Coordinates of C-alpha atoms and ligand atoms in Angstrom, one line a residue:
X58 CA 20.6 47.2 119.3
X59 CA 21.5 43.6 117.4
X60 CA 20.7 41.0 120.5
X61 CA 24.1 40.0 119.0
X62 CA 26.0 42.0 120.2
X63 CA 24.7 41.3 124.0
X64 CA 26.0 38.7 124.1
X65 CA 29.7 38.9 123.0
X66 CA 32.5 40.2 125.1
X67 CA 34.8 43.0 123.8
X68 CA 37.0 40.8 121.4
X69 CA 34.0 39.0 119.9
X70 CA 32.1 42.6 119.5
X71 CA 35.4 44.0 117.6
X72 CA 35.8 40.8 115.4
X73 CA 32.3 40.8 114.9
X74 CA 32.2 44.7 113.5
X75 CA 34.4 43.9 111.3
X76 CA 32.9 41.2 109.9
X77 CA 30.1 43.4 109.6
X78 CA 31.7 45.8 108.0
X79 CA 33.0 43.5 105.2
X80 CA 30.0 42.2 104.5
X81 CA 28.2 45.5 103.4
X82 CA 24.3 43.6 103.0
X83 CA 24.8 42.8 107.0
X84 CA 25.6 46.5 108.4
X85 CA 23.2 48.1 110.9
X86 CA 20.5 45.9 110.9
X87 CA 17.2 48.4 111.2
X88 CA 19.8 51.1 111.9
X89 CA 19.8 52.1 108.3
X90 CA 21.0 55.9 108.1
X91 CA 21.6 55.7 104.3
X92 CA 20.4 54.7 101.0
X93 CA 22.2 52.1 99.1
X94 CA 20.9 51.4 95.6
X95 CA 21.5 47.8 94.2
X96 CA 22.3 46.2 97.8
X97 CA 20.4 44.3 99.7
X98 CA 17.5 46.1 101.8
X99 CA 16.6 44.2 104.8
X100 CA 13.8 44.6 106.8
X101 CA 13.3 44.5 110.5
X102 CA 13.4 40.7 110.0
X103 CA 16.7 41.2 108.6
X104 CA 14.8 40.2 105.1
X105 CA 15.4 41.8 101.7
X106 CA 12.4 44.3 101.0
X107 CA 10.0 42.4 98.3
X108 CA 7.8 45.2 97.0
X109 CA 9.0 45.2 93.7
X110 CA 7.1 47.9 90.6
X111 CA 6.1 49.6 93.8
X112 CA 5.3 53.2 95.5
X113 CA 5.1 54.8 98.5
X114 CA 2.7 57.1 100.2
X115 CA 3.2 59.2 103.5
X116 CA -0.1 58.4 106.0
X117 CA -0.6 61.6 107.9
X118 CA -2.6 59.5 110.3
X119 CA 0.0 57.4 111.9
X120 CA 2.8 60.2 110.4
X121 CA 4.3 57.5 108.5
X122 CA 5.4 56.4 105.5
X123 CA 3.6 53.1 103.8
X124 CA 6.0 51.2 101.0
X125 CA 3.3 49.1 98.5
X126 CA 5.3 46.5 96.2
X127 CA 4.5 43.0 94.1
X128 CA 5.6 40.7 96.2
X129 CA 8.2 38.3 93.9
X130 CA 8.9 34.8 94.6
X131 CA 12.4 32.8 93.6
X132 CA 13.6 32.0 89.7
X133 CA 11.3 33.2 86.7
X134 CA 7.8 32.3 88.2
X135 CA 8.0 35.5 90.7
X136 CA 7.2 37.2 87.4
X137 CA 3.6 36.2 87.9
X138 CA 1.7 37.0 91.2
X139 CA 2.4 34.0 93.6
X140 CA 1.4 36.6 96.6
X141 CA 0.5 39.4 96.3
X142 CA 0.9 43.4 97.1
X143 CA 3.8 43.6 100.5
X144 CA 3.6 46.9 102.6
X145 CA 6.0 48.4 105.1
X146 CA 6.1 51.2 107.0
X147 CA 8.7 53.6 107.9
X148 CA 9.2 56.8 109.5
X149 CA 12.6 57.7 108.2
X150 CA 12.4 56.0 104.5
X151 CA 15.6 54.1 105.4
X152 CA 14.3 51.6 107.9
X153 CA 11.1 49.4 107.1
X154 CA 9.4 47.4 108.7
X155 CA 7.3 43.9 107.6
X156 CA 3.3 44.8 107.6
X157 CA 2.5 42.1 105.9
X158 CA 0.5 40.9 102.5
X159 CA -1.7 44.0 101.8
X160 CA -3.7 42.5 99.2
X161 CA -3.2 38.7 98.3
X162 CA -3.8 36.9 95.5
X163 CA -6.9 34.9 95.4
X164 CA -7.1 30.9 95.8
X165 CA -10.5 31.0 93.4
X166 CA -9.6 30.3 90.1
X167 CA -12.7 32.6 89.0
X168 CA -11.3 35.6 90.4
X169 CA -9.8 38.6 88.2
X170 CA -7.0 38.1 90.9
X171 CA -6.4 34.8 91.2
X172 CA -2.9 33.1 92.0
X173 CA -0.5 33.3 89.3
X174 CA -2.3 36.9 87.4
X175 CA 0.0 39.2 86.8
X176 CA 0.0 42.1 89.2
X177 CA 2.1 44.9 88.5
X178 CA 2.8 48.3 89.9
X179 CA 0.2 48.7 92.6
X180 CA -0.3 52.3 94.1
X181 CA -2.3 53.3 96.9
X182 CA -3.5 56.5 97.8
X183 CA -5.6 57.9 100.4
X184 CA -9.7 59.4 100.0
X185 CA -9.9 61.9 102.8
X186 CA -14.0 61.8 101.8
X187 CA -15.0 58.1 102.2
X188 CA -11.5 57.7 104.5
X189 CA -10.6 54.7 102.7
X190 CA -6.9 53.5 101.0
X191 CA -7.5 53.2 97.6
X192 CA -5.1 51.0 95.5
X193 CA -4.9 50.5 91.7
X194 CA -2.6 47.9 89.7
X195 CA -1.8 46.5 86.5
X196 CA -3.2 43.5 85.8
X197 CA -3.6 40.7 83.3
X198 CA -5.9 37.9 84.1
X199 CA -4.0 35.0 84.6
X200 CA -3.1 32.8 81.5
X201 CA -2.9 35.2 78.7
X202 CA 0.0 36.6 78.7
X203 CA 0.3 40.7 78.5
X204 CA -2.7 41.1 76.6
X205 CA -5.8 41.8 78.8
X206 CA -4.0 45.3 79.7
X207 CA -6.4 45.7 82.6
X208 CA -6.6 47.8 85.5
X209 CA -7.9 47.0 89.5
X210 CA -8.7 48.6 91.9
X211 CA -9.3 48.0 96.0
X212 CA -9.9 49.3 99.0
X213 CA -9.0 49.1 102.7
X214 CA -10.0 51.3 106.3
X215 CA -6.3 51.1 107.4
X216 CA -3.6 52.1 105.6
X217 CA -1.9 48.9 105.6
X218 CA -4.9 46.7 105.0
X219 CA -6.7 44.2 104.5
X220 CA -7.7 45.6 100.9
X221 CA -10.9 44.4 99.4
X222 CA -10.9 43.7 95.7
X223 CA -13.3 45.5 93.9
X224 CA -13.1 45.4 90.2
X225 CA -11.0 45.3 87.2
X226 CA -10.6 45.9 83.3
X227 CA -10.2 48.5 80.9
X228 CA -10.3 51.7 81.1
X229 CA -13.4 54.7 79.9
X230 CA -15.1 52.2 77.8
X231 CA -17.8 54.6 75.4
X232 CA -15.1 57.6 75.8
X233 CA -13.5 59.9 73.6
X234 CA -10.2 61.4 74.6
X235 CA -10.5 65.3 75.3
X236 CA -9.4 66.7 72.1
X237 CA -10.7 63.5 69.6
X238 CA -11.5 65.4 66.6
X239 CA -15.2 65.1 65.8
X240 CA -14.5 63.3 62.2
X241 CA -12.2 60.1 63.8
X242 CA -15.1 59.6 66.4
X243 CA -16.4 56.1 64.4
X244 CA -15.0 52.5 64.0
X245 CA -11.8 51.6 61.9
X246 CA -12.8 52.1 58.7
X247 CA -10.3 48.4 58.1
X248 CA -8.7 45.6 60.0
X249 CA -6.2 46.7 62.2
X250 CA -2.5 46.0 61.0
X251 CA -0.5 44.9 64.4
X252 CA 2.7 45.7 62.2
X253 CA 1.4 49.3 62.1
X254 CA -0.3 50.3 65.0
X255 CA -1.4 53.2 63.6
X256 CA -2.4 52.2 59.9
X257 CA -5.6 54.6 60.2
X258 CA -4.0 57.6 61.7
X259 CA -3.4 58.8 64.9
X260 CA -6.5 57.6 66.8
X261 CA -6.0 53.9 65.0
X262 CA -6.3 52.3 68.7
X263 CA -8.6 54.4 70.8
X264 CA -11.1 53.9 68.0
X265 CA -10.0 50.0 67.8
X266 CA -10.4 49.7 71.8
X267 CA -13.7 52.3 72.2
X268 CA -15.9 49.8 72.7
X269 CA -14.4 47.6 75.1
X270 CA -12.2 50.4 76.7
X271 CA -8.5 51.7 76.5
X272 CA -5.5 49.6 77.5
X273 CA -3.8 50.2 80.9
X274 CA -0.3 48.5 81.7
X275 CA 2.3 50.2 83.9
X276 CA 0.9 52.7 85.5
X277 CA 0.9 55.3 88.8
X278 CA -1.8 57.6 90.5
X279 CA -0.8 61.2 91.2
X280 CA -3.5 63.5 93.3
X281 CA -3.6 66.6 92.7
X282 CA -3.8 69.9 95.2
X283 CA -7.0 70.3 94.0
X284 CA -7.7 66.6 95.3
X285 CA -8.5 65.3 92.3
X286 CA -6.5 62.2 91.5
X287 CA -5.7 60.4 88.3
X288 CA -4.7 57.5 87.0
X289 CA -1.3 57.7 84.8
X290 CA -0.9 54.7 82.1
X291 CA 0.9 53.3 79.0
X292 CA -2.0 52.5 76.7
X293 CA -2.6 51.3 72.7
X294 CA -0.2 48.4 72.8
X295 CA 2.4 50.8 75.0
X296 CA 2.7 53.7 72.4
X297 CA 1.0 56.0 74.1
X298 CA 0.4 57.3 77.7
X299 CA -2.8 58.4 79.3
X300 CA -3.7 60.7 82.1
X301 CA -7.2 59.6 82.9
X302 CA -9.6 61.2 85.6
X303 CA -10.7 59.5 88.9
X304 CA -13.7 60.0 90.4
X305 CA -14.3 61.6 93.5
X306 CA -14.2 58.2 95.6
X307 CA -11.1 57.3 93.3
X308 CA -12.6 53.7 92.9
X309 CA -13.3 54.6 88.7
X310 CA -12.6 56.7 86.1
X311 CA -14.7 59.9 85.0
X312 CA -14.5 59.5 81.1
X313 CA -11.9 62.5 81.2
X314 CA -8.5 61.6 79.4
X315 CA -5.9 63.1 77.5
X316 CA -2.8 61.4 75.4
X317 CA 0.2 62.5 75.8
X318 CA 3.8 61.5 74.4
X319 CA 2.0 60.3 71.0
X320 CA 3.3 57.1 69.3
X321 CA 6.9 57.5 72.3
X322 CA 6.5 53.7 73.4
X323 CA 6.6 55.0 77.4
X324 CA 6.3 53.1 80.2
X325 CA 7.2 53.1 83.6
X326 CA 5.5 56.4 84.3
X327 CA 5.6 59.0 87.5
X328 CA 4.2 62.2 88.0
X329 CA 5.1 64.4 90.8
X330 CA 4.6 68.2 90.8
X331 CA 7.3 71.1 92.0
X332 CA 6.0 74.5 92.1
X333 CA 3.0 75.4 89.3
X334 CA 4.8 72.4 87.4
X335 CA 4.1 69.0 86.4
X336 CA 6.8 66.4 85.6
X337 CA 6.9 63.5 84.2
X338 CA 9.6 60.7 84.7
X339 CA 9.2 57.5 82.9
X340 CA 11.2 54.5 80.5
X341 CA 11.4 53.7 77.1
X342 CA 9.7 50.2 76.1
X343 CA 12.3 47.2 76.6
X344 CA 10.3 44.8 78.8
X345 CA 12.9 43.6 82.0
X346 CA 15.7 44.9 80.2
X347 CA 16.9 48.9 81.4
X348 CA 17.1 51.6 78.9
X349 CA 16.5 55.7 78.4
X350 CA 15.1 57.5 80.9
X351 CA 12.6 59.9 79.6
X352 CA 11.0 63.2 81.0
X353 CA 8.4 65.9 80.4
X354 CA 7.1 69.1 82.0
X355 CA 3.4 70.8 82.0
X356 CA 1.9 73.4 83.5
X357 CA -1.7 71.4 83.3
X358 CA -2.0 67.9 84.5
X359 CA -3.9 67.3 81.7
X360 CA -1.1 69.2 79.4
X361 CA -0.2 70.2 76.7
X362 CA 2.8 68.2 77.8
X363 CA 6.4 68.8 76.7
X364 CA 8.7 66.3 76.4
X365 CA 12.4 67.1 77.7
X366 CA 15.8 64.9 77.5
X367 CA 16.6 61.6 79.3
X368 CA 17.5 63.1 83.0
X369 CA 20.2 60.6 83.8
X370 CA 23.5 61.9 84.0
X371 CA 27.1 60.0 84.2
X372 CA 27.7 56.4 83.6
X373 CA 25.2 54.4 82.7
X374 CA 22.9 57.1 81.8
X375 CA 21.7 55.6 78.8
X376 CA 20.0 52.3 81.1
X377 CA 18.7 54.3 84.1
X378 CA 21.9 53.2 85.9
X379 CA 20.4 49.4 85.3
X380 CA 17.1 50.1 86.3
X381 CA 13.6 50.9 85.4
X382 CA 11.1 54.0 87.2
X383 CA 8.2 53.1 89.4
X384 CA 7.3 56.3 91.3
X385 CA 8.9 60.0 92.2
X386 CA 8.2 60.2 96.0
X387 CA 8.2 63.7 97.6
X388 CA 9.4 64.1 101.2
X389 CA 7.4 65.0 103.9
X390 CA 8.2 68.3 105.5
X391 CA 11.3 68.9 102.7
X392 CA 10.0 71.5 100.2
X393 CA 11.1 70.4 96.8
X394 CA 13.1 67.0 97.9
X395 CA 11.6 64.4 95.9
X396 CA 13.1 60.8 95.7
X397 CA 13.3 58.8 92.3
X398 CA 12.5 55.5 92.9
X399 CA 13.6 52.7 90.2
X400 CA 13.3 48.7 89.8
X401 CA 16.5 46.9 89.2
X402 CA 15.0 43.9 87.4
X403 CA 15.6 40.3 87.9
X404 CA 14.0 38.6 85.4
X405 CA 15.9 35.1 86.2
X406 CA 15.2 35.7 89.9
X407 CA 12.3 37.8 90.9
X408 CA 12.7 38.1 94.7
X409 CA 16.4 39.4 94.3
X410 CA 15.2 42.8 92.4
X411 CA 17.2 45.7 93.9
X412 CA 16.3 48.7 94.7
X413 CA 17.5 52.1 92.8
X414 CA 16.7 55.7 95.0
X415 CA 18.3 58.5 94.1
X416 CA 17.7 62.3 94.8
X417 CA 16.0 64.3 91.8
X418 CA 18.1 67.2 91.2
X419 CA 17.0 69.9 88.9
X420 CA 18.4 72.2 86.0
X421 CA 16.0 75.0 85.2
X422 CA 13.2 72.8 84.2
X423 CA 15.2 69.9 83.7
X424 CA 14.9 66.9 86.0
X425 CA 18.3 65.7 86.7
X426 CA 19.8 61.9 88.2
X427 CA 22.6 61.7 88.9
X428 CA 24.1 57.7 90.5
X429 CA 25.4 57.9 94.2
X430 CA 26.6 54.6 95.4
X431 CA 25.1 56.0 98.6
X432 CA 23.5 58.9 100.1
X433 CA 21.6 60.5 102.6
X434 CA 18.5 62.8 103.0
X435 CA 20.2 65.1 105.5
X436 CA 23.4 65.0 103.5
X437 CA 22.1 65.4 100.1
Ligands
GAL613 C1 8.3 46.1 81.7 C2 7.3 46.7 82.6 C3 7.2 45.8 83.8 C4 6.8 44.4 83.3 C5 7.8 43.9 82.3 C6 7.4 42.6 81.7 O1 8.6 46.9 80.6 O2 7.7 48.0 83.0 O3 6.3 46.3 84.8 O4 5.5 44.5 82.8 O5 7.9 44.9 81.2 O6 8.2 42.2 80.6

């Protein structure tokens, strides 16, 4: 119970309830029993939730569920990484609590991860073979803009940290994408036209980034029943998305990759998986500003992929209801309940990002979204 409300008699408890109740960002502290997209979510400080580009994972150790975020500071510098990756914890999904700065952003100006990168859409998912947390992020080395398109990774015993940066950069350098036909494997056969991306064909920017390895921005990690996991990315310059192979430690990549959604300008992506069937959820390519939801379907991870029709529904359907996907979470113990989880950007104001959950419905194959201004788990 609020301490609050201790402490008033009856006519101070009934004025104060309805206060409460008017002022819709102050109901039930930590007694959440609903999702609101777009309010504020407090914590168990009573602090809005700053895990921003973020995903969620359920820790069958503690039986909990671990929320992984960029933390974003006030006005258009929480853009950049001031911070570092936030975690809470919850056991419901309604009600989190603080655990703190995950992984923080370095004070050495030398590190890949110093203060002020940019650190976007960290993940973390669990090895059951070495027992560690393994988290990977967007990242772009501090200085230069968007166009490092790296990748780190790190590592941690417990769930919610301290994770141990281990490396970062591009991704399969030396590889071939499974299906490359033998006659593009070479250099550009010319200089590479930034007005036309792909001047020499289809495999223009795999052959242009080969070398030096294949571009990763927003990104997600998916494992597999098999255990296998894999590392989900928009790559050459955002036009196309990957699906590259982890290792078995899920610290590196394999050299196994596939393309998929040729030349679609994706980003935002998540993968989840519903019977034999993989989906796909992501955005089109408009930076902070919301636009068409996108979806596909396989029956391989590593396809061929389909792509089907934006899977928001109603109002605002052609923005993602003002927001941007980060990660499909399925529920524990719910067979076939997954949650949609979206960024509501603020560009202007980092640290006021809002939240955007909503139940994935389906139709036939078809992921469906529709808004609820609220909703419930049990309800719903
Ligand atoms: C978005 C992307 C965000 C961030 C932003 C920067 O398209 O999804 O993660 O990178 O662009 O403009």
């Amino acid at each position: 119970m609020n301490p609050l409300y201790k402490t008033l008699p009856l006519m101070g408890t009934l004025l104060a309830s309805t206060i409460l109740a008017n002022n819709k960002s102050n109901i039930d502290i930590n007694h959440y029993n609903t999702f609101i997209p777009k309010e504020i979510w407090k914590d168990n400080h009573g602090v809005h939730i700053n895990a921003h580009g973020g995903g969620v994972i359920f820790d069958p150790k503690t039986e909990q569920y671990y929320w992984f975020g960029e933390h974003k500071i006030a006005g258009d510098a929480g853009n950049k990484a001031h911070v570092g990756v936030h975690c809470y914890s919850s056991k419901d999904l309604c009600n989190w609590k603080d655990e703190g700065i995950a992984l923080p952003v370095s004070d050495d100006p030398e590190s890949p991860i110093t203060k002020e990168c940019i650190l976007e859409r960290p993940k973390v998912i669990y090895n059951p073979v070495t027992d560690k947390y393994v988290m990977w992020f967007h990242l772009e080395r501090k200085g230069r803009g968007y166009l490092s398109a790296h990748s780190g990774v790190a590592i941690a015993d417990k769930v919610t940290g301290p994770y141990q940066f281990l490396h970062a950069g591009r991704i399969n350098p030396g590889k071939w994408p499974i299906g490359m036909p033998e006659d593009q494997k070479k250099p550009l056969d010319k200089p590479f036209d930034d007005k036309n991306h792909y001047n020499q064909g289809e495999y223009t920017l795999i052959r242009r980034d080969f070398e030096g390895g294949q571009m990763a921005r927003d990104m997600t990690l998916f494992i597999d029943q098999d255990g296998k996991a894999y590392h989900i990315y928009s790559s050459e310059e955002n036009n196309t998305t990957h699906i590259a192979e982890l290792t078995p430690d899920f610290t590196a990549h394999t050299g196994k990759y596939v393309r998929i959604f040729h030349n679609r300008l994706m980003e935002a992506p998540t993968l989840f998986k519903k019977g034999d069937q993989y989906y796909f959820i992501g955005s089109g390519c408009t930076g902070w500003a919301p636009n068409a939801a996108r979806s596909g379907i396989a029956s391989h991870i590593l396809g061929p992929w389909k792509e089907l029709a934006n899977p928001c529904q109603g109002n605002d359907a052609n923005i993602t209801f003002g927001g941007q996907s980060t990660y499909v979470l399925p529920v524990e113990g719910k067979k076939d309940t997954f949650i949609f989880m979206a960024d509501e950007w603020k560009p202007n104001n980092a640290i006021d990002g809002r939240y955007i959950w909503l139940p994935i419905e389906f139709d036939g194959d078809q992921p469906i979204l529709n808004y609820k201004k609220t909703w419930s788990l049990n309800k719903d």
